[in-house]
PDB file of C-alpha atoms in Angstrom:
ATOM      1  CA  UNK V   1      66.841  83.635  97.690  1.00 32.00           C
ATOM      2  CA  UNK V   2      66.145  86.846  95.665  1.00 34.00           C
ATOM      3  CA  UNK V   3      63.697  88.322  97.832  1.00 37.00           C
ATOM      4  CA  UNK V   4      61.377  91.024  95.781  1.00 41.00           C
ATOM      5  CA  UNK V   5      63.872  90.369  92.724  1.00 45.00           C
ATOM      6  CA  UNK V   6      61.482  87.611  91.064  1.00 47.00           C
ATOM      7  CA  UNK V   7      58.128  88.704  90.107  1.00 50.00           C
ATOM      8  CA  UNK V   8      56.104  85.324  89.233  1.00 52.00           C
ATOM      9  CA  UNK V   9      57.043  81.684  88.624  1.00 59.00           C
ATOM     10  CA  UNK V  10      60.340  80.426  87.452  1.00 63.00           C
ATOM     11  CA  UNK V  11      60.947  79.972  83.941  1.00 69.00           C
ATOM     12  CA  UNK V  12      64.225  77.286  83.389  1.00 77.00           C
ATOM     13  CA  UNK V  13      66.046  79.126  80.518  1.00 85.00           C
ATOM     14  CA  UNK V  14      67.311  77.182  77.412  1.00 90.00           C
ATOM     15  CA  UNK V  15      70.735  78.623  78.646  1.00 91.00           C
ATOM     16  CA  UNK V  16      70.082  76.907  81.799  1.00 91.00           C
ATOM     17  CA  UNK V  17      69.412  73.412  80.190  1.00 92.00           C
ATOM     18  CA  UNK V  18      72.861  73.598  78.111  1.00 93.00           C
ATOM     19  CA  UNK V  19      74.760  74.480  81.059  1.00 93.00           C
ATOM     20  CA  UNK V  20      73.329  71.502  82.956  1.00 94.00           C
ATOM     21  CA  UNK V  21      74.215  68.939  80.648  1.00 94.00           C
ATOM     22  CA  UNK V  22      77.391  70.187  79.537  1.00 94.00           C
ATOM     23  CA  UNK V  23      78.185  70.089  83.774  1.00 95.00           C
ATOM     24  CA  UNK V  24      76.437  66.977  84.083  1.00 95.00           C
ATOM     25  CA  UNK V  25      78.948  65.892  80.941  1.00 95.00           C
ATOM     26  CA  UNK V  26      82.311  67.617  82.897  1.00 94.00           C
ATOM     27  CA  UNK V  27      80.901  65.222  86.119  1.00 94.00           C
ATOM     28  CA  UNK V  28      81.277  62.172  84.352  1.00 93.00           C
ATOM     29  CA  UNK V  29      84.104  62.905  82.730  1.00 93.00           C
ATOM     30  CA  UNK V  30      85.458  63.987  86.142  1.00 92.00           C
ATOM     31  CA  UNK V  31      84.384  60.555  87.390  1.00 89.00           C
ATOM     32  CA  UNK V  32      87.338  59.084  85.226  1.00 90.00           C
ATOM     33  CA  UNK V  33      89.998  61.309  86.615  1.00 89.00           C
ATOM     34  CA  UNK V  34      89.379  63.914  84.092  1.00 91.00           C
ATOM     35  CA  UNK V  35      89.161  67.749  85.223  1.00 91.00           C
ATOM     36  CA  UNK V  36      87.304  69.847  82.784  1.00 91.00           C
ATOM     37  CA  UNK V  37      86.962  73.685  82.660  1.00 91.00           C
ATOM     38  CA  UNK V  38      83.431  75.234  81.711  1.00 92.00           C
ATOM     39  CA  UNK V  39      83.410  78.871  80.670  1.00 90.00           C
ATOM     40  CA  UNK V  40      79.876  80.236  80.475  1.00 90.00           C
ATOM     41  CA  UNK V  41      80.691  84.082  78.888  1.00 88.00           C
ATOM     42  CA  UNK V  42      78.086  86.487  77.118  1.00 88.00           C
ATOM     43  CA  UNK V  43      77.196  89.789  77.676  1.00 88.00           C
ATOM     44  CA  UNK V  44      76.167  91.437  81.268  1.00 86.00           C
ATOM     45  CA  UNK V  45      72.685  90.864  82.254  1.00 85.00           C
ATOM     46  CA  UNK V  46      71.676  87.972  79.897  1.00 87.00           C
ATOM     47  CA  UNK V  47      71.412  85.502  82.633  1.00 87.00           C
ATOM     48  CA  UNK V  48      74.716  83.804  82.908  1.00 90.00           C
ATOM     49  CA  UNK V  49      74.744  84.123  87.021  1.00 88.00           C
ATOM     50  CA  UNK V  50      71.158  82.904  87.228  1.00 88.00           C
ATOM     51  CA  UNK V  51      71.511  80.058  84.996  1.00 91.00           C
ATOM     52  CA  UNK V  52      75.093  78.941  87.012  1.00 92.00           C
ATOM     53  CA  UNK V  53      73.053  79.622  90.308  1.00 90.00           C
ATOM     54  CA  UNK V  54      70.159  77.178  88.883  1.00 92.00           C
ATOM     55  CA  UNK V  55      71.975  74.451  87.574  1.00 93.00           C
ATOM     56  CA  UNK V  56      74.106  74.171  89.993  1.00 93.00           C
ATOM     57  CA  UNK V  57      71.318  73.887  92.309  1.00 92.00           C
ATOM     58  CA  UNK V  58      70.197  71.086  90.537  1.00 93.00           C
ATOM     59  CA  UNK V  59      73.644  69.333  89.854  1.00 93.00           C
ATOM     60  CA  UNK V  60      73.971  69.553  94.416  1.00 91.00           C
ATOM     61  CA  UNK V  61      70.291  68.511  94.277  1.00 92.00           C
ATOM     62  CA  UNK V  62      70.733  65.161  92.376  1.00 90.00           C
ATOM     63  CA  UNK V  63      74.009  64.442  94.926  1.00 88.00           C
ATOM     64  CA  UNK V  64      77.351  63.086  93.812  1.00 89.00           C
ATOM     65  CA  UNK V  65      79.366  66.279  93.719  1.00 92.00           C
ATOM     66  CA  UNK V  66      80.725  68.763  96.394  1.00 91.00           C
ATOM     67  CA  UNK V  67      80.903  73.014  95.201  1.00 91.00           C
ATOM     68  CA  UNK V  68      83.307  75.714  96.641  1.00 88.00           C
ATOM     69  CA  UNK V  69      82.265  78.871  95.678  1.00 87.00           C
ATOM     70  CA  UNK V  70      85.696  81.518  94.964  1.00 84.00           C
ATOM     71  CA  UNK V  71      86.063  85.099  94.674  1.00 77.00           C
ATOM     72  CA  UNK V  72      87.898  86.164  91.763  1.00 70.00           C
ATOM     73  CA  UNK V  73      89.906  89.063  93.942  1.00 69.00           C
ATOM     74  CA  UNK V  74      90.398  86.808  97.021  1.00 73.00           C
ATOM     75  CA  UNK V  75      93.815  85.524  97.321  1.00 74.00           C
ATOM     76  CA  UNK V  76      93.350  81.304  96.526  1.00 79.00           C
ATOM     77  CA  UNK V  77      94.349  79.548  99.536  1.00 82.00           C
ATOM     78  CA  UNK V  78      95.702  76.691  97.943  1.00 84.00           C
ATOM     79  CA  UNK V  79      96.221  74.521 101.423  1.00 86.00           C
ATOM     80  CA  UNK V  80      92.170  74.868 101.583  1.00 86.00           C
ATOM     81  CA  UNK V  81      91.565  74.415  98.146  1.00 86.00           C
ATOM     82  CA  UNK V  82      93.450  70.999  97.830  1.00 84.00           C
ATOM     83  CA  UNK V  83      91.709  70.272 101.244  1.00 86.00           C
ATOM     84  CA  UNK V  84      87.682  70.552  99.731  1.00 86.00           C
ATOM     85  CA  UNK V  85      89.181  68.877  96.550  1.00 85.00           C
ATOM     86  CA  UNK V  86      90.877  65.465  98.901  1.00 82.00           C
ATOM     87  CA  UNK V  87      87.728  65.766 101.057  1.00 81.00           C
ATOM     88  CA  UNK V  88      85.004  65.489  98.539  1.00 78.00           C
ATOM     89  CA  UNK V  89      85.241  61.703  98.847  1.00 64.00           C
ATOM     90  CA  UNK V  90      82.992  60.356  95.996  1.00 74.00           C
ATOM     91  CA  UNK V  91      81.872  63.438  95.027  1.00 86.00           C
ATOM     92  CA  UNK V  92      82.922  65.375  92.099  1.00 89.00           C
ATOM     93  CA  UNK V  93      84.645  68.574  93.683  1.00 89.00           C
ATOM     94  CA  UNK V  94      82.906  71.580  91.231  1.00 90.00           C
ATOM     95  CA  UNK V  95      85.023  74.861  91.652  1.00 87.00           C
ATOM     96  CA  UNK V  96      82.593  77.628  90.807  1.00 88.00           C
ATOM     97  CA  UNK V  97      84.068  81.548  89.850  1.00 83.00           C
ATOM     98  CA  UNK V  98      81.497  84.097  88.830  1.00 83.00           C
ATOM     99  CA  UNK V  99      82.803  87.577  90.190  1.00 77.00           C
ATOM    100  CA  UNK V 100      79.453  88.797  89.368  1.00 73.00           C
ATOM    101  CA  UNK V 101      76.781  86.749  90.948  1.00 62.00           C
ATOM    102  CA  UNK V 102      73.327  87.519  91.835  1.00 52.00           C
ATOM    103  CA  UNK V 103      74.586  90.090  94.868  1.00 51.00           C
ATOM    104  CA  UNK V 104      76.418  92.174  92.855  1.00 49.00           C
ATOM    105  CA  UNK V 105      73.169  93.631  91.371  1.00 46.00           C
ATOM    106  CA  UNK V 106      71.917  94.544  94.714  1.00 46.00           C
ATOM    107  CA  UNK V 107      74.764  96.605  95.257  1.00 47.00           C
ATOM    108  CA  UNK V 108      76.278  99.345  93.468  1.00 40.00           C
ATOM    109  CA  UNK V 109      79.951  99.103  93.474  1.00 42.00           C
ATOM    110  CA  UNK V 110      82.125  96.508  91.866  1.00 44.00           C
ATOM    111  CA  UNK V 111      85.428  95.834  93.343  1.00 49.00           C
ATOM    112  CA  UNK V 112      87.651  95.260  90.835  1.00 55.00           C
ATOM    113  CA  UNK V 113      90.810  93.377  91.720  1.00 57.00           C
ATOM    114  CA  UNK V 114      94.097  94.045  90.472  1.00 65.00           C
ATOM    115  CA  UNK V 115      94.676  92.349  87.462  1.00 68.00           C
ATOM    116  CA  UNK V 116      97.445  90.560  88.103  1.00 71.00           C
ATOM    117  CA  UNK V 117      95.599  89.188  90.812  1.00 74.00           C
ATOM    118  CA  UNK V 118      92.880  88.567  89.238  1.00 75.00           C
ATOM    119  CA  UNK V 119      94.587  86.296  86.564  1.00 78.00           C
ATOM    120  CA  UNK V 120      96.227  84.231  89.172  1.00 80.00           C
ATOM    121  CA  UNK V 121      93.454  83.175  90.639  1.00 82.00           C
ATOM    122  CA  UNK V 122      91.588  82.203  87.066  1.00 84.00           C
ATOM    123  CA  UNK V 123      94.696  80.397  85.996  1.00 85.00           C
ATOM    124  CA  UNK V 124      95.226  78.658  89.585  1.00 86.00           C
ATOM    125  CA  UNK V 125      91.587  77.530  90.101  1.00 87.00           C
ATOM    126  CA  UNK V 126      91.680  76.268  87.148  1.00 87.00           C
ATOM    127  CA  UNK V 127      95.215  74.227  86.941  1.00 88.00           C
ATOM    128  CA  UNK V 128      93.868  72.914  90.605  1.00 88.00           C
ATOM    129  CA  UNK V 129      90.784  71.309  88.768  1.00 89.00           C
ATOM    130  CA  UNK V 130      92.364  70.080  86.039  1.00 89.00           C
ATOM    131  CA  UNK V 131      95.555  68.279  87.798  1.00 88.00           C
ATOM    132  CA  UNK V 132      92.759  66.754  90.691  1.00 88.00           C
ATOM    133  CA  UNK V 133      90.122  66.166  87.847  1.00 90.00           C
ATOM    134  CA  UNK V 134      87.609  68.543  89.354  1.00 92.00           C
ATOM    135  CA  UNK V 135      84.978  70.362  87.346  1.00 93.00           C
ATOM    136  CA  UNK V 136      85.758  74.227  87.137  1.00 92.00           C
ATOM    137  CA  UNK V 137      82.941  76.570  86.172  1.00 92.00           C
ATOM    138  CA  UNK V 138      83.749  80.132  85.255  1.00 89.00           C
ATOM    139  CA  UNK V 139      80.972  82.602  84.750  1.00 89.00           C
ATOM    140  CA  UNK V 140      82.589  86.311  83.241  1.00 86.00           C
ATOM    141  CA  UNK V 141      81.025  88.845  80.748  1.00 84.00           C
ATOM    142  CA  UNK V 142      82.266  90.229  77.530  1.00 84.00           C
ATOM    143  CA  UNK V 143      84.063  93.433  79.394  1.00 81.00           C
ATOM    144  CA  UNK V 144      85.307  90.890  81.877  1.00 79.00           C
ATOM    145  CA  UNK V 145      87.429  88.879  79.674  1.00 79.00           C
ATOM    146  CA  UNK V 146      88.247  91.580  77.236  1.00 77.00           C
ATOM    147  CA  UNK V 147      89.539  93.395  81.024  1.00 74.00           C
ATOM    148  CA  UNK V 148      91.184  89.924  81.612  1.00 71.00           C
ATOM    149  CA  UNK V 149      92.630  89.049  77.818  1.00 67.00           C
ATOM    150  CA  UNK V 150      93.583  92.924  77.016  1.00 64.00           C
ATOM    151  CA  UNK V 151      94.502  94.793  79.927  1.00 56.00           C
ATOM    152  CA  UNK V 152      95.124  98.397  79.756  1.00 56.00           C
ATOM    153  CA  UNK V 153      98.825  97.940  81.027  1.00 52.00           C
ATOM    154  CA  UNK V 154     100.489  96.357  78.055  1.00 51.00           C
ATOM    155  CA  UNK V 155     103.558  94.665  78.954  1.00 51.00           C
ATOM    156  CA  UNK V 156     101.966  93.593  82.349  1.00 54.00           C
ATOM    157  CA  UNK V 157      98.755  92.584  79.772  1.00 53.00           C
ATOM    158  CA  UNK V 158     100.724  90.647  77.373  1.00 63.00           C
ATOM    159  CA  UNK V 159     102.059  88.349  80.052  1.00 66.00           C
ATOM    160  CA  UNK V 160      99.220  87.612  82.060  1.00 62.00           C
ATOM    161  CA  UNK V 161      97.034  87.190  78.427  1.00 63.00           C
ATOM    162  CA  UNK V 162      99.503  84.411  78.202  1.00 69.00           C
ATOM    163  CA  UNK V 163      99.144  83.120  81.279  1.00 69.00           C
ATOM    164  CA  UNK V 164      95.520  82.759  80.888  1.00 68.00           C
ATOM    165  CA  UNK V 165      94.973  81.298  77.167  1.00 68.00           C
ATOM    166  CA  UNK V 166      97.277  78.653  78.293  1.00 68.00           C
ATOM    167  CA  UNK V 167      94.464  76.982  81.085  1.00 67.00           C
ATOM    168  CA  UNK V 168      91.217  78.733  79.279  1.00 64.00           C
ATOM    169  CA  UNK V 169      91.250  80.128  75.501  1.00 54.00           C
ATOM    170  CA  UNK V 170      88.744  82.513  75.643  1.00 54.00           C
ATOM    171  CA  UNK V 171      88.504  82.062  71.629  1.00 50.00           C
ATOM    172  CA  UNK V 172      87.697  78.667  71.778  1.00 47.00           C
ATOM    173  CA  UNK V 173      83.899  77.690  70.520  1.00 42.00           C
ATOM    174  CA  UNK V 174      83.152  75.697  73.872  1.00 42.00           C
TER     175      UNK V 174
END
């Protein structure tokens, strides 16, 4: 709940609507065994976290799939991950990363990770949802995945760039 943050009634976005059927679309496909990877990228403050908050909202509302939120700095505790994915019975486990959600705006400081760190868990949360056909939504800005794809240390950079365009090609149209 954004207290004081929302002046007026909520207006669903177009954004929104896309992101719910293409997650609605990574469900059923998830259904058959298939894990699918949703990156939702753009530029900071055009809505991406409040469109991932409300669809996913309404993707836990209609039932049928389970979400662990991660942190994108956090080590991945794979034991625990593999554990929500096994336990989500019939439901579609939905593995949600946006290292700027809503709460970063109340605050003023952004804890960066280390890259390298950084990049492990992207690549890791998202090999875990493809291999246990999972749904894996990733919510990063422009400077996010330009920090991500081009990192300032180059031969460090070049590696982990690798690393990540082999589970998510940030080039790609979808």
């Amino acid at each position: 709940v954004l207290e004081g943050a929302v002046r007026g009634p909520y207006v669903e976005t177009k954004l929104e609507e896309e992101l719910l059927k293409r997650l609605e679309a990574a469900v059923e496909e998830a259904h058959r065994g298939v894990g699918r990877v949703i990156l939702l990228r753009g530029a900071k403050g055009v809505g991406k976290s409040t469109a991932a908050a409300a669809a996913l909202y309404k993707l836990l509302k209609r039932g049928g799939v389970a979400v662990a939120e991660f942190d994108l700095g956090a080590v991945v505790d794979e034991t625990r991950t593999r554990q929500f994915l096994s336990e989500a019975m019939r439901r579609v486990p939905v593995l949600y990363l946006d290292p700027s959600r809503l709460e970063f705006y109340s605050s003023h400081a952004l804890a960066r990770p280390p890259i390298a760190q950084a990049v492990r868990n992207l690549v890791k949360l998202v090999e875990l949802a493809k291999r246990h056909g999972a749904v894996a939504l990733v919510v990063l800005s422009e400077d996010q995945i330009e920090t991500i794809a081009r990192p300032k240390e180059q031969k460090e950079g070049e590696e982990e760039r690798e690393k990540v365009e082999k589970v998510l090609p940030f080039d790609a149209d979808e």
